[in-house]
Coordinates of C-alpha atoms in Angstrom, one line a residue:
Q1 CA 78.7 114.5 121.1
S2 CA 75.7 114.9 118.9
K3 CA 77.0 112.4 116.3
L4 CA 77.8 109.8 118.9
L5 CA 74.3 110.3 120.4
R6 CA 72.7 109.7 117.0
A7 CA 74.8 106.6 116.4
I8 CA 73.5 105.2 119.8
Q9 CA 69.9 106.2 119.4
E10 CA 69.3 105.6 115.7
G11 CA 71.9 102.9 115.1
E12 CA 73.3 104.6 112.1
I13 CA 76.3 106.7 111.1
R14 CA 77.4 108.8 108.1
P15 CA 81.1 108.5 107.3
L16 CA 83.0 111.7 106.9
G17 CA 82.7 113.0 103.4
S18 CA 79.9 110.6 102.5
T19 CA 76.2 111.2 101.8
E20 CA 75.3 107.6 102.6
V21 CA 74.0 106.4 106.0
H22 CA 75.2 103.1 107.3
K23 CA 73.4 101.0 109.9
V24 CA 75.5 99.9 112.9
D25 CA 74.9 97.4 115.7
V26 CA 77.6 97.9 118.3
R27 CA 78.2 97.9 122.0
I28 CA 80.0 101.0 123.3
L29 CA 82.6 100.9 126.1
S30 CA 83.5 104.4 127.3
A31 CA 85.8 105.9 129.9
A32 CA 86.2 109.3 131.4
G33 CA 89.2 110.9 133.0
S34 CA 87.2 113.5 134.8
D35 CA 84.0 113.7 136.8
L36 CA 81.2 113.7 134.2
K37 CA 78.7 114.9 136.7
E38 CA 80.6 118.1 137.1
R39 CA 80.7 118.5 133.4
L40 CA 77.0 117.9 133.2
A41 CA 76.4 120.6 135.7
S42 CA 78.5 123.1 133.8
G43 CA 76.9 122.2 130.4
K44 CA 80.1 120.8 128.9
F45 CA 78.6 117.3 128.5
R46 CA 75.2 116.5 127.1
Q47 CA 72.8 115.0 129.6
D48 CA 71.0 112.8 127.1
L49 CA 74.3 111.3 125.9
F50 CA 75.5 110.7 129.4
Y51 CA 72.4 108.6 130.3
R52 CA 72.6 106.7 127.0
L53 CA 76.2 105.8 127.8
N54 CA 75.7 105.2 131.5
V55 CA 73.8 101.9 131.3
V56 CA 76.3 100.0 133.4
S57 CA 78.8 102.1 135.4
V58 CA 82.0 100.9 136.9
Q59 CA 83.9 103.3 139.3
L60 CA 87.6 102.6 139.2
P61 CA 89.4 104.0 142.3
L62 CA 92.4 106.2 141.8
L63 CA 95.8 104.5 141.7
R64 CA 96.8 105.9 145.1
E65 CA 93.7 104.2 146.6
R66 CA 94.8 100.8 145.4
K67 CA 98.4 100.5 146.4
G68 CA 98.4 96.8 145.8
D69 CA 98.1 97.3 142.1
I70 CA 101.2 99.5 141.8
A71 CA 103.8 96.7 141.8
I72 CA 101.7 94.6 139.3
L73 CA 101.3 97.5 136.9
A74 CA 104.9 98.7 137.3
N75 CA 106.2 95.2 136.4
H76 CA 103.8 95.0 133.4
F77 CA 105.0 98.4 132.1
L78 CA 108.6 97.3 132.8
K79 CA 108.2 94.3 130.5
K80 CA 106.6 96.5 127.8
M81 CA 109.3 99.2 128.0
T82 CA 112.3 96.9 128.1
E83 CA 111.1 95.3 124.9
R84 CA 110.5 98.7 123.3
H85 CA 113.9 100.0 124.2
G86 CA 115.9 96.8 123.8
K87 CA 116.9 96.5 127.5
S88 CA 117.1 93.3 129.6
L89 CA 116.1 94.6 133.0
K90 CA 114.7 92.0 135.4
G91 CA 112.9 94.2 137.8
F92 CA 113.0 97.0 140.4
R93 CA 115.3 97.1 143.5
P94 CA 113.2 96.9 146.7
E95 CA 113.8 100.6 147.7
T96 CA 112.8 101.7 144.2
M97 CA 109.5 99.9 144.4
A98 CA 109.0 101.2 148.0
H99 CA 109.2 104.8 146.6
L100 CA 106.8 104.0 143.8
E101 CA 104.3 102.5 146.2
A102 CA 104.6 105.5 148.5
Y103 CA 104.0 108.1 145.8
H104 CA 100.5 109.7 145.4
W105 CA 100.3 109.4 141.6
P106 CA 98.2 112.4 140.6
G107 CA 98.4 111.3 137.0
N108 CA 97.2 107.7 137.8
V109 CA 98.1 104.8 135.6
R110 CA 99.3 106.9 132.7
E111 CA 101.8 108.7 134.9
L112 CA 103.1 105.4 136.2
E113 CA 103.6 104.1 132.7
N114 CA 105.5 107.2 131.7
I115 CA 107.7 107.0 134.8
V116 CA 108.6 103.4 134.2
E117 CA 109.6 104.2 130.6
R118 CA 111.9 107.0 132.0
L119 CA 113.5 104.6 134.5
V120 CA 114.1 102.0 131.8
I121 CA 115.8 104.6 129.6
L122 CA 118.0 106.0 132.4
T123 CA 119.1 102.8 134.0
G124 CA 122.6 101.7 132.8
D125 CA 122.8 98.7 130.5
E126 CA 125.1 96.9 133.0
L127 CA 122.4 96.8 135.7
D128 CA 119.7 94.1 136.1
Y129 CA 117.5 96.0 138.5
I130 CA 116.3 99.6 138.4
P131 CA 118.0 101.6 141.2
A132 CA 116.3 104.2 143.3
G133 CA 118.9 106.8 142.1
V134 CA 117.2 107.2 138.7
L135 CA 113.8 108.1 140.2
P136 CA 112.7 111.7 139.7
I137 CA 113.0 114.0 142.7
E138 CA 109.2 114.3 143.2
I139 CA 109.0 110.5 143.8
R140 CA 112.3 110.1 145.7
P141 CA 112.9 113.3 147.7
P142 CA 116.3 113.8 149.4
A143 CA 116.8 112.1 152.7
P144 CA 116.3 114.1 156.0
G145 CA 119.3 116.3 156.7
Q146 CA 120.2 116.7 153.0
E147 CA 119.6 119.7 151.0
Q148 CA 115.9 120.0 149.9
L149 CA 115.3 120.9 146.4
S150 CA 112.3 122.6 144.9
P151 CA 110.2 120.3 142.7
A152 CA 109.2 123.3 140.6
V153 CA 110.8 123.7 137.2
P154 CA 113.7 126.2 137.6
S155 CA 114.0 129.3 135.5
A156 CA 116.6 129.4 132.8
R157 CA 118.7 131.7 135.0
D158 CA 119.2 129.1 137.8
L159 CA 118.8 125.9 135.9
R160 CA 122.5 125.0 136.1
S161 CA 122.6 125.6 139.9
K162 CA 119.4 123.5 140.5
K163 CA 120.8 120.7 138.4
S164 CA 124.1 120.7 140.4
N165 CA 122.3 120.8 143.7
Y166 CA 120.1 117.8 142.6
E167 CA 123.1 115.8 141.5
K168 CA 125.0 116.5 144.7
A169 CA 122.1 115.5 146.9
M170 CA 121.6 112.3 145.0
L171 CA 125.3 111.4 145.2
L172 CA 125.4 112.2 149.0
E173 CA 122.4 109.9 149.7
A174 CA 123.8 107.1 147.6
L175 CA 127.1 107.2 149.3
A176 CA 125.4 107.4 152.8
N177 CA 123.2 104.4 151.9
N178 CA 126.2 102.3 150.9
G179 CA 128.6 103.1 153.7
W180 CA 130.6 105.4 151.4
N181 CA 131.4 102.5 149.1
Q182 CA 131.9 104.2 145.7
S183 CA 131.3 101.0 143.7
A184 CA 128.0 100.3 145.5
A185 CA 126.9 103.9 145.2
A186 CA 127.6 103.8 141.5
R187 CA 125.3 100.8 141.1
E188 CA 122.5 102.5 143.0
L189 CA 122.7 105.6 140.9
G190 CA 123.0 103.6 137.7
V191 CA 126.3 105.2 136.7
S192 CA 130.0 104.1 136.5
E193 CA 132.3 104.3 139.5
R194 CA 134.5 106.7 137.5
T195 CA 131.5 109.1 137.3
V196 CA 131.1 108.9 141.1
R197 CA 134.7 109.7 141.7
Y198 CA 134.5 112.6 139.2
Q199 CA 131.4 114.0 140.9
M200 CA 132.9 113.7 144.4
K201 CA 135.8 115.8 143.2
K202 CA 133.6 118.2 141.4
F203 CA 131.4 118.8 144.5
E204 CA 134.3 118.6 146.9
I205 CA 132.8 115.7 148.8
E206 CA 135.0 113.8 151.1
K207 CA 134.4 110.6 153.1
P208 CA 133.7 111.4 156.8
A209 CA 136.5 110.6 159.2

């Protein structure tokens, strides 16, 4: 903080490992991911540096306070991640976007970017639109009446059981959403119909009479 303050006040810097001082004439744009006033009060951020930086202040609302931006940002990150991972996805299914817009996003825009990358990776290559089935459980909880799973990371002892419960709940919801049509459920989950049949047998799931 002291070196940055000197650069702003004196207009000069000393490169690392050098004894020479260089003059600089720059405009600084800075951002903070936490409340700097709280850090000022605790002494973790220099007051003189804060007032040097805080010439023009812009308060950006949290992502959950600007729901209208979620779809715009999600589609921006989708384009970025499809190029990065060599995919050809066209967008999100409506129910997928509805879940994204309803989530509270404690990690703000960075969390949204990470989630979109995860969705791109997990969505099958045969699909054009990201299904809700690949959303993490904290964004897409099981439907009412289905088994509720803890979002906490399970211990090593019960990891296998938690994973099976999660897979069963997602399969049941996908089947219910699609009138127990296995092909449609497979598309929603982003897996093959053969995988759906295998999991139905594994979890002893039968179509209601």
